[in-house]
Short mmCIF file of C-alpha atoms in Angstrom, two decimals:
data_model
loop_
_atom_site.label_atom_id
_atom_site.label_comp_id
_atom_site.label_asym_id
_atom_site.label_seq_id
_atom_site.Cartn_x
_atom_site.Cartn_y
_atom_site.Cartn_z
CA MET A 1 -20.70 11.79 -69.52
CA SER A 2 -18.16 8.95 -69.44
CA LEU A 3 -18.73 8.63 -65.66
CA PHE A 4 -22.50 8.58 -66.30
CA ALA A 5 -22.08 5.83 -68.93
CA ALA A 6 -20.00 3.80 -66.53
CA PHE A 7 -22.71 4.08 -63.82
CA ALA A 8 -25.33 3.06 -66.40
CA LEU A 9 -23.29 -0.02 -67.38
CA MET A 10 -22.81 -0.98 -63.74
CA THR A 11 -26.61 -0.70 -63.14
CA ALA A 12 -27.26 -2.93 -66.19
CA LEU A 13 -24.78 -5.56 -64.95
CA ALA A 14 -26.36 -5.51 -61.50
CA ALA A 15 -29.83 -6.01 -63.01
CA LEU A 16 -28.54 -8.92 -65.15
CA ALA A 17 -27.02 -10.52 -62.06
CA VAL A 18 -30.45 -10.42 -60.40
CA LEU A 19 -32.36 -11.58 -63.49
CA TRP A 20 -30.06 -14.37 -64.48
CA PRO A 21 -31.46 -16.91 -62.02
CA LEU A 22 -34.98 -16.02 -63.21
CA SER A 23 -34.15 -16.83 -66.82
CA ARG A 24 -33.36 -20.53 -66.06
CA VAL A 25 -36.49 -22.65 -66.57
CA ARG A 26 -36.66 -25.48 -64.08
CA ALA A 27 -37.81 -28.75 -65.76
CA ALA A 28 -40.37 -30.31 -63.50
CA ARG A 29 -40.29 -33.58 -65.46
CA ALA A 30 -36.56 -33.92 -65.07
CA ALA A 31 -36.87 -33.38 -61.33
CA HIS A 32 -39.56 -36.07 -61.13
CA ASP A 33 -37.43 -38.55 -63.06
CA ALA A 34 -34.45 -37.84 -60.75
CA ASP A 35 -36.59 -38.55 -57.70
CA LEU A 36 -37.79 -41.86 -59.17
CA ALA A 37 -34.19 -42.88 -59.90
CA VAL A 38 -33.31 -42.25 -56.26
CA TYR A 39 -36.22 -44.31 -55.09
CA ARG A 40 -35.31 -47.19 -57.41
CA ASP A 41 -31.78 -47.23 -56.05
CA GLN A 42 -33.19 -47.35 -52.57
CA LEU A 43 -35.41 -50.35 -53.45
CA ALA A 44 -32.39 -52.14 -54.98
CA GLU A 45 -30.31 -51.50 -51.88
CA ILE A 46 -33.10 -52.81 -49.62
CA ALA A 47 -33.29 -55.97 -51.68
CA ARG A 48 -29.54 -56.56 -51.47
CA ASP A 49 -29.53 -56.06 -47.70
CA ALA A 50 -32.44 -58.42 -47.24
CA LYS A 51 -30.87 -61.10 -49.41
CA SER A 52 -27.53 -60.85 -47.57
CA GLY A 53 -29.26 -61.05 -44.19
CA ARG A 54 -28.06 -57.63 -43.00
CA LEU A 55 -31.69 -56.44 -42.88
CA PRO A 56 -34.46 -58.56 -41.20
CA LYS A 57 -37.34 -59.54 -43.42
CA ALA A 58 -39.94 -57.50 -41.53
CA GLU A 59 -37.85 -54.36 -41.63
CA ALA A 60 -37.06 -54.85 -45.28
CA GLU A 61 -40.75 -55.10 -46.05
CA ALA A 62 -41.54 -51.96 -44.11
CA ALA A 63 -38.75 -50.05 -45.88
CA ARG A 64 -40.05 -51.19 -49.31
CA ILE A 65 -43.56 -50.01 -48.41
CA GLU A 66 -42.24 -46.58 -47.35
CA VAL A 67 -40.23 -46.13 -50.54
CA ALA A 68 -43.23 -47.26 -52.61
CA ARG A 69 -45.38 -44.71 -50.80
CA ARG A 70 -42.97 -41.92 -51.68
CA MET A 71 -42.90 -43.02 -55.35
CA LEU A 72 -46.70 -42.87 -55.50
CA ALA A 73 -46.70 -39.40 -53.88
CA ALA A 74 -44.21 -38.16 -56.49
CA ASP A 75 -46.40 -39.54 -59.28
CA SER A 76 -49.49 -37.87 -57.78
CA ALA A 77 -47.74 -34.53 -57.63
CA GLN A 78 -46.56 -34.80 -61.17
CA GLN A 79 -50.09 -35.66 -62.44
CA ALA A 80 -51.58 -32.74 -60.53
CA ALA A 81 -49.11 -30.35 -62.11
CA ALA A 82 -49.93 -31.73 -65.53
CA THR A 83 -53.67 -31.21 -65.27
CA GLY A 84 -53.42 -27.62 -66.62
CA ASP A 85 -52.40 -26.52 -70.11
CA PRO A 86 -48.60 -26.84 -70.22
CA ALA A 87 -48.27 -24.58 -73.21
CA ARG A 88 -50.42 -21.91 -71.57
CA VAL A 89 -48.44 -22.17 -68.33
CA THR A 90 -45.17 -21.86 -70.28
CA ARG A 91 -46.38 -18.86 -72.24
CA GLN A 92 -47.49 -17.05 -69.08
CA THR A 93 -44.22 -17.81 -67.33
CA THR A 94 -42.21 -16.62 -70.31
CA TRP A 95 -44.23 -13.40 -70.63
CA ARG A 96 -43.78 -12.59 -66.91
CA ARG A 97 -40.09 -13.19 -67.10
CA ARG A 98 -39.70 -10.98 -70.10
CA ALA A 99 -41.78 -8.19 -68.51
CA ALA A 100 -39.64 -8.33 -65.38
CA ALA A 101 -36.47 -8.20 -67.49
CA VAL A 102 -37.73 -5.22 -69.53
CA PHE A 103 -38.73 -3.42 -66.36
CA ALA A 104 -35.41 -4.00 -64.60
CA LEU A 105 -33.19 -3.35 -67.59
CA LEU A 106 -34.95 -0.36 -69.11
CA PHE A 107 -37.46 1.32 -66.83
CA ILE A 108 -35.34 1.50 -63.63
CA PRO A 109 -32.16 2.99 -65.32
CA VAL A 110 -34.32 5.46 -67.45
CA PHE A 111 -36.31 6.49 -64.37
CA ALA A 112 -33.13 7.01 -62.33
CA ALA A 113 -31.47 9.03 -65.12
CA SER A 114 -34.57 11.20 -65.54
CA LEU A 115 -34.77 11.80 -61.77
CA TYR A 116 -31.09 12.78 -61.65
CA GLY A 117 -31.53 15.13 -64.64
CA LEU A 118 -34.45 16.79 -62.88
CA LEU A 119 -33.07 17.09 -59.35
CA GLY A 120 -29.32 16.67 -59.78
CA SER A 121 -26.64 18.81 -61.36
CA PRO A 122 -25.24 16.78 -64.34
CA ARG A 123 -23.50 19.83 -65.74
CA LEU A 124 -21.75 20.74 -62.51
CA PRO A 125 -18.00 20.30 -62.98
CA GLY A 126 -16.10 18.00 -60.68
CA ALA A 127 -14.34 19.35 -57.65
CA PRO A 128 -11.50 16.99 -56.64
CA LEU A 129 -9.86 17.58 -53.30
CA ALA A 130 -6.47 18.30 -54.88
CA GLU A 131 -7.97 21.09 -57.02
CA ARG A 132 -9.87 22.57 -54.03
CA LEU A 133 -6.71 22.65 -52.00
CA THR A 134 -4.86 24.61 -54.67
CA ALA A 135 -7.73 26.93 -55.52
CA ALA A 136 -8.36 30.35 -53.94
CA PRO A 137 -9.65 29.88 -50.37
CA ASP A 138 -13.41 29.76 -49.90
CA ARG A 139 -14.38 31.23 -46.54
CA SER A 140 -17.42 28.96 -46.38
CA ASP A 141 -15.36 25.75 -46.74
CA VAL A 142 -14.00 25.46 -43.21
CA ALA A 143 -12.65 21.96 -43.78
CA ILE A 144 -10.42 23.21 -46.65
CA LEU A 145 -9.15 26.12 -44.60
CA VAL A 146 -8.34 23.81 -41.72
CA ARG A 147 -6.55 21.45 -44.07
CA ARG A 148 -4.36 24.30 -45.39
CA VAL A 149 -3.47 25.41 -41.88
CA GLU A 150 -2.59 21.82 -41.00
CA GLU A 151 -0.33 21.49 -44.04
CA HIS A 152 1.27 24.82 -43.10
CA LEU A 153 1.93 23.56 -39.57
CA GLN A 154 3.43 20.31 -40.95
CA LYS A 155 6.02 22.42 -42.77
CA ASN A 156 6.32 24.94 -39.92
CA PRO A 157 5.92 22.98 -36.70
CA ASN A 158 7.13 25.90 -34.51
CA ASP A 159 4.42 28.31 -35.67
CA GLY A 160 2.61 28.80 -32.36
CA ALA A 161 0.19 31.37 -33.76
CA GLY A 162 -1.03 28.79 -36.28
CA TYR A 163 -1.77 26.33 -33.46
CA GLU A 164 -3.57 29.05 -31.49
CA ILE A 165 -5.71 29.92 -34.46
CA LEU A 166 -6.49 26.28 -35.28
CA ALA A 167 -7.35 25.15 -31.73
CA PRO A 168 -10.72 26.97 -31.27
CA VAL A 169 -11.71 25.93 -34.80
CA TYR A 170 -11.11 22.32 -33.89
CA LEU A 171 -13.33 22.76 -30.85
CA ARG A 172 -16.15 24.24 -32.91
CA MET A 173 -15.82 21.41 -35.39
CA GLY A 174 -16.34 18.82 -32.67
CA ARG A 175 -12.67 17.68 -32.48
CA PRO A 176 -11.84 18.50 -28.83
CA GLU A 177 -8.89 16.11 -28.65
CA ASP A 178 -7.23 17.89 -31.56
CA ALA A 179 -8.06 21.25 -29.97
CA ALA A 180 -6.39 20.21 -26.71
CA ARG A 181 -3.26 19.14 -28.58
CA ALA A 182 -3.17 22.39 -30.52
CA TYR A 183 -3.45 24.42 -27.33
CA ALA A 184 -0.65 22.34 -25.82
CA GLU A 185 1.56 23.12 -28.83
CA ALA A 186 0.71 26.80 -28.57
CA ILE A 187 1.75 26.78 -24.88
CA ARG A 188 4.97 25.01 -25.74
CA ILE A 189 5.92 27.42 -28.49
CA LEU A 190 4.39 30.73 -27.37
CA GLY A 191 4.65 30.24 -23.62
CA PRO A 192 2.01 29.74 -20.94
CA SER A 193 -0.81 32.17 -20.40
CA ALA A 194 -4.02 31.92 -18.38
CA ALA A 195 -6.16 31.99 -21.52
CA ARG A 196 -4.23 29.17 -23.18
CA HIS A 197 -4.22 26.92 -20.15
CA SER A 198 -7.92 27.57 -19.54
CA SER A 199 -8.85 26.92 -23.15
CA ARG A 200 -6.87 23.65 -23.14
CA GLY A 201 -8.61 22.57 -19.99
CA GLU A 202 -12.04 23.30 -21.54
CA ALA A 203 -11.18 21.23 -24.57
CA LEU A 204 -10.18 18.36 -22.33
CA VAL A 205 -13.45 18.63 -20.51
CA VAL A 206 -15.42 18.58 -23.77
CA ALA A 207 -13.43 15.56 -24.92
CA SER A 208 -14.35 13.67 -21.77
CA ASP A 209 -18.06 14.46 -22.14
CA GLY A 210 -18.20 17.03 -19.39
CA LEU A 211 -15.94 15.31 -16.85
CA VAL A 212 -13.20 17.42 -15.38
CA THR A 213 -10.27 15.04 -15.64
CA ALA A 214 -7.04 15.35 -13.63
CA ASP A 215 -5.26 16.74 -16.70
CA ALA A 216 -7.97 19.34 -17.20
CA ALA A 217 -7.87 20.31 -13.53
CA ARG A 218 -4.14 20.84 -13.73
CA ALA A 219 -4.64 23.08 -16.76
CA PHE A 220 -7.21 25.17 -14.84
CA ALA A 221 -4.91 25.40 -11.83
CA ASP A 222 -2.06 26.58 -14.02
CA ALA A 223 -4.37 29.22 -15.48
CA LEU A 224 -5.37 30.54 -12.01
CA ALA A 225 -1.70 30.59 -10.99
CA LEU A 226 -1.13 33.08 -13.81
CA ASP A 227 -4.38 35.00 -13.38
CA PRO A 228 -6.33 34.41 -10.09
CA ASN A 229 -9.37 36.18 -11.56
CA GLU A 230 -9.72 33.94 -14.64
CA PRO A 231 -13.43 33.00 -14.34
CA ARG A 232 -13.57 29.98 -16.65
CA SER A 233 -10.89 28.12 -14.74
CA ALA A 234 -12.57 28.87 -11.38
CA TYR A 235 -15.90 27.62 -12.65
CA PHE A 236 -14.44 24.27 -13.89
CA LEU A 237 -12.41 23.72 -10.74
CA GLY A 238 -15.70 24.14 -8.80
CA LEU A 239 -17.30 21.61 -11.13
CA ALA A 240 -14.40 19.25 -10.49
CA ALA A 241 -14.98 19.52 -6.76
CA GLU A 242 -18.75 18.84 -7.29
CA GLN A 243 -17.97 15.77 -9.42
CA ASP A 244 -15.58 14.46 -6.74
CA GLY A 245 -18.39 14.75 -4.12
CA ARG A 246 -16.77 17.83 -2.39
CA ALA A 247 -19.88 20.00 -2.31
CA GLU A 248 -18.42 22.39 0.28
CA ASP A 249 -15.34 23.06 -1.79
CA ALA A 250 -17.46 23.60 -4.91
CA ALA A 251 -19.71 26.07 -3.01
CA ARG A 252 -16.63 27.96 -1.75
CA ILE A 253 -15.02 28.20 -5.17
CA TRP A 254 -18.25 29.34 -6.90
CA GLY A 255 -19.13 31.69 -4.07
CA GLN A 256 -15.78 33.44 -4.36
CA LEU A 257 -16.19 33.57 -8.19
CA LEU A 258 -19.64 35.19 -7.88
CA ALA A 259 -18.37 37.65 -5.30
CA ARG A 260 -16.03 39.20 -7.88
CA THR A 261 -18.38 38.77 -10.85
CA PRO A 262 -20.26 41.87 -12.02
CA ALA A 263 -24.04 41.63 -12.17
CA ASN A 264 -24.05 42.07 -15.94
CA ALA A 265 -21.49 39.34 -16.68
CA PRO A 266 -22.98 36.87 -19.16
CA TYR A 267 -21.68 33.81 -17.25
CA ARG A 268 -23.06 34.91 -13.83
CA PRO A 269 -26.40 32.98 -14.17
CA VAL A 270 -24.50 29.72 -14.99
CA VAL A 271 -22.29 30.07 -11.87
CA ALA A 272 -25.26 31.05 -9.67
CA ALA A 273 -27.21 27.98 -10.83
CA ALA A 274 -24.23 25.76 -10.11
CA LEU A 275 -23.82 27.29 -6.61
CA ALA A 276 -27.50 26.73 -5.86
CA ARG A 277 -27.14 23.10 -6.96
CA VAL A 278 -24.61 22.40 -4.16
CA GLY A 279 -26.68 24.30 -1.59
CA GLY A 280 -24.72 27.56 -1.58
CA THR A 281 -26.01 31.13 -1.37
CA ALA A 282 -25.10 33.64 -4.02
CA PRO A 283 -23.27 36.68 -2.64
CA ALA A 284 -23.97 40.24 -3.83
CA ALA A 285 -22.67 40.99 -7.29
CA ALA A 286 -19.49 43.00 -7.72
CA ALA A 287 -19.90 46.52 -8.82
CA ALA A 288 -19.67 46.87 -12.60
CA PRO A 289 -16.80 49.01 -13.77
CA ALA A 290 -17.73 52.59 -14.41
CA GLN A 291 -18.51 53.16 -18.08
CA PRO A 292 -17.59 56.68 -19.05
CA GLY A 293 -20.27 58.32 -21.10
CA PRO A 294 -22.49 61.36 -21.20
CA ALA A 295 -24.95 61.86 -18.40
CA ALA A 296 -28.52 63.01 -18.95
CA ALA A 297 -27.52 66.59 -18.23
CA ASP A 298 -24.69 66.28 -20.82
CA VAL A 299 -27.16 65.06 -23.47
CA ALA A 300 -29.58 67.91 -22.67
CA ALA A 301 -26.82 70.44 -22.84
CA ALA A 302 -25.51 69.01 -26.16
CA ALA A 303 -28.86 69.62 -27.81
CA SER A 304 -28.43 73.37 -27.43
CA MET A 305 -24.78 73.37 -28.53
CA SER A 306 -23.37 74.30 -31.88
CA SER A 307 -21.65 71.69 -34.03
CA ASP A 308 -18.17 72.85 -32.93
CA GLU A 309 -19.16 72.83 -29.26
CA ARG A 310 -20.55 69.27 -29.54
CA ASN A 311 -17.37 68.10 -31.25
CA ALA A 312 -15.31 69.66 -28.47
CA MET A 313 -17.44 67.90 -25.85
CA VAL A 314 -17.06 64.55 -27.59
CA ARG A 315 -13.28 64.95 -27.91
CA GLY A 316 -13.11 65.82 -24.20
CA MET A 317 -14.97 62.63 -23.31
CA VAL A 318 -12.70 60.56 -25.54
CA ALA A 319 -9.66 62.16 -23.97
CA ARG A 320 -10.95 61.29 -20.49
CA LEU A 321 -11.51 57.71 -21.61
CA ALA A 322 -7.96 57.54 -22.92
CA GLU A 323 -6.56 58.92 -19.64
CA ARG A 324 -8.52 56.36 -17.63
CA LEU A 325 -7.26 53.50 -19.84
CA ASP A 326 -3.68 54.63 -19.41
CA ALA A 327 -4.17 54.28 -15.63
CA GLU A 328 -6.38 51.10 -15.84
CA PRO A 329 -5.35 49.27 -19.02
CA ASN A 330 -7.15 45.98 -18.24
CA ASP A 331 -10.47 47.11 -19.70
CA ILE A 332 -10.86 45.56 -23.14
CA GLU A 333 -14.34 47.09 -23.65
CA GLY A 334 -12.92 50.49 -22.94
CA TRP A 335 -10.11 50.07 -25.46
CA LEU A 336 -12.59 48.95 -28.14
CA ARG A 337 -14.78 52.01 -27.45
CA LEU A 338 -11.71 54.27 -27.66
CA VAL A 339 -10.59 52.79 -31.01
CA ARG A 340 -14.13 53.24 -32.45
CA ALA A 341 -14.38 56.74 -31.12
CA TYR A 342 -11.08 57.67 -32.77
CA GLY A 343 -12.34 56.12 -35.95
CA VAL A 344 -15.52 58.21 -35.91
CA LEU A 345 -13.48 61.34 -35.24
CA GLY A 346 -11.11 60.49 -38.03
CA ASP A 347 -8.05 60.30 -35.76
CA THR A 348 -6.52 57.21 -37.36
CA ASP A 349 -3.08 57.82 -35.83
CA LYS A 350 -4.53 57.95 -32.32
CA ALA A 351 -6.63 54.85 -33.08
CA ALA A 352 -3.48 52.97 -34.13
CA GLU A 353 -1.70 54.10 -30.97
CA ALA A 354 -4.63 52.96 -28.86
CA LEU A 355 -4.56 49.50 -30.57
CA LYS A 356 -0.83 49.28 -29.85
CA LYS A 357 -1.33 50.05 -26.17
CA ALA A 358 -4.26 47.64 -25.89
CA ARG A 359 -2.28 44.76 -27.47
CA ALA A 360 0.52 45.39 -25.03
CA ALA A 361 -1.97 45.23 -22.11
CA PHE A 362 -3.55 42.01 -23.44
CA LYS A 363 -0.54 40.29 -24.97
CA ASP A 364 -1.34 37.03 -23.15
CA ASN A 365 -5.10 37.06 -23.90
CA ALA A 366 -5.87 35.46 -27.25
CA GLU A 367 -9.57 36.32 -27.11
CA ALA A 368 -8.88 39.96 -26.44
CA LEU A 369 -6.29 40.15 -29.18
CA GLY A 370 -8.79 38.68 -31.60
CA ARG A 371 -11.31 41.35 -30.69
CA LEU A 372 -8.65 43.99 -31.20
CA ASP A 373 -7.82 42.56 -34.60
CA ALA A 374 -11.52 42.73 -35.55
CA ALA A 375 -11.62 46.38 -34.37
CA GLU A 376 -8.62 47.18 -36.49
CA LYS A 377 -10.23 45.63 -39.57
CA GLU A 378 -13.42 47.61 -38.86
CA LEU A 379 -11.37 50.78 -38.56
CA ALA A 380 -9.62 50.05 -41.84
CA ALA A 381 -12.93 49.42 -43.58
CA ARG A 382 -14.39 52.69 -42.19
CA THR A 383 -11.27 54.65 -43.25
CA GLY A 384 -11.33 53.11 -46.75
CA ALA A 385 -15.02 53.91 -47.07
CA GLY A 386 -14.38 57.44 -45.99
CA GLU A 387 -11.66 57.93 -48.52
CA LYS A 388 -13.84 56.64 -51.37
CA GLY A 389 -16.66 58.91 -50.23
#
């Protein structure tokens, strides 16, 4: 309420500052007398100049006539203003001024306070920044979470994981320059990886409004040096060639990228459109990796199986998936399916072992590690729900 009273007082002072000039009555008679005094001084000066010879007689006479004309005009204006009822005019003027003062000093503040009471939240407690920073974290307040991570990094400047977590958040918040710096710190502390270099390059491209700068191109080249099949870096290097006017190089880069891109890859249409833009022809899509799963015959056979037989069949399929991943560990989707399958079967130990192997296979891929962390949380939630049930 003290803050509200302060705002009300400030509103009243502002209204007074506006109304103060209106409260001063301008005396028309005094203004008329002042004009006549000026004209008399002018006539006296003309007479002195004519007497001393500084002003010729003809010019002095013309000047006296002009001043006399102005004096007559001022008298005429004064008489015209006095033709009405001065008392009535004064009363009307005073009433209007008082009405304007009452409206400004009372109605506007009362109306504003009523509107705030209706639409605002006068009983909502204050939320200073210092208190929000010390309160329990609110997942919906991204700015506060970012501020806390930044304060943590100020105290722990060699926490590479913190920079790696913060960088993509910066990018989503529209702060690409900060994202690029955070990725650079993560590379410095945690070491280079294709994902980190590629992410830093993308942040630099966003910061330059879609232009692949020399610094961004070096980041993408470093990513491809670590992983020649990294698709994001290949796409942006093709874009850099197109922006430099090297359409043939862009077509070659994008064509090679499409040749190794599966047909169901979500980024394939973007690359195909870019290739068509430079006059290239899209090659045939790469074969999608085999997805182990039951065939139609397996499903039909399962319908006639007993519960134990179906469980045995499912466990056999999961075991085959685990064997394939041991031989071909670079399949993040396969690892996620394996973890979920172990969770459904209740094999939490095997699920934990699968997560450990997957993290070892994707230790340099921040995105894949994030998906594995989410799968682990889902597994923990499922296990906790099962125990409660």
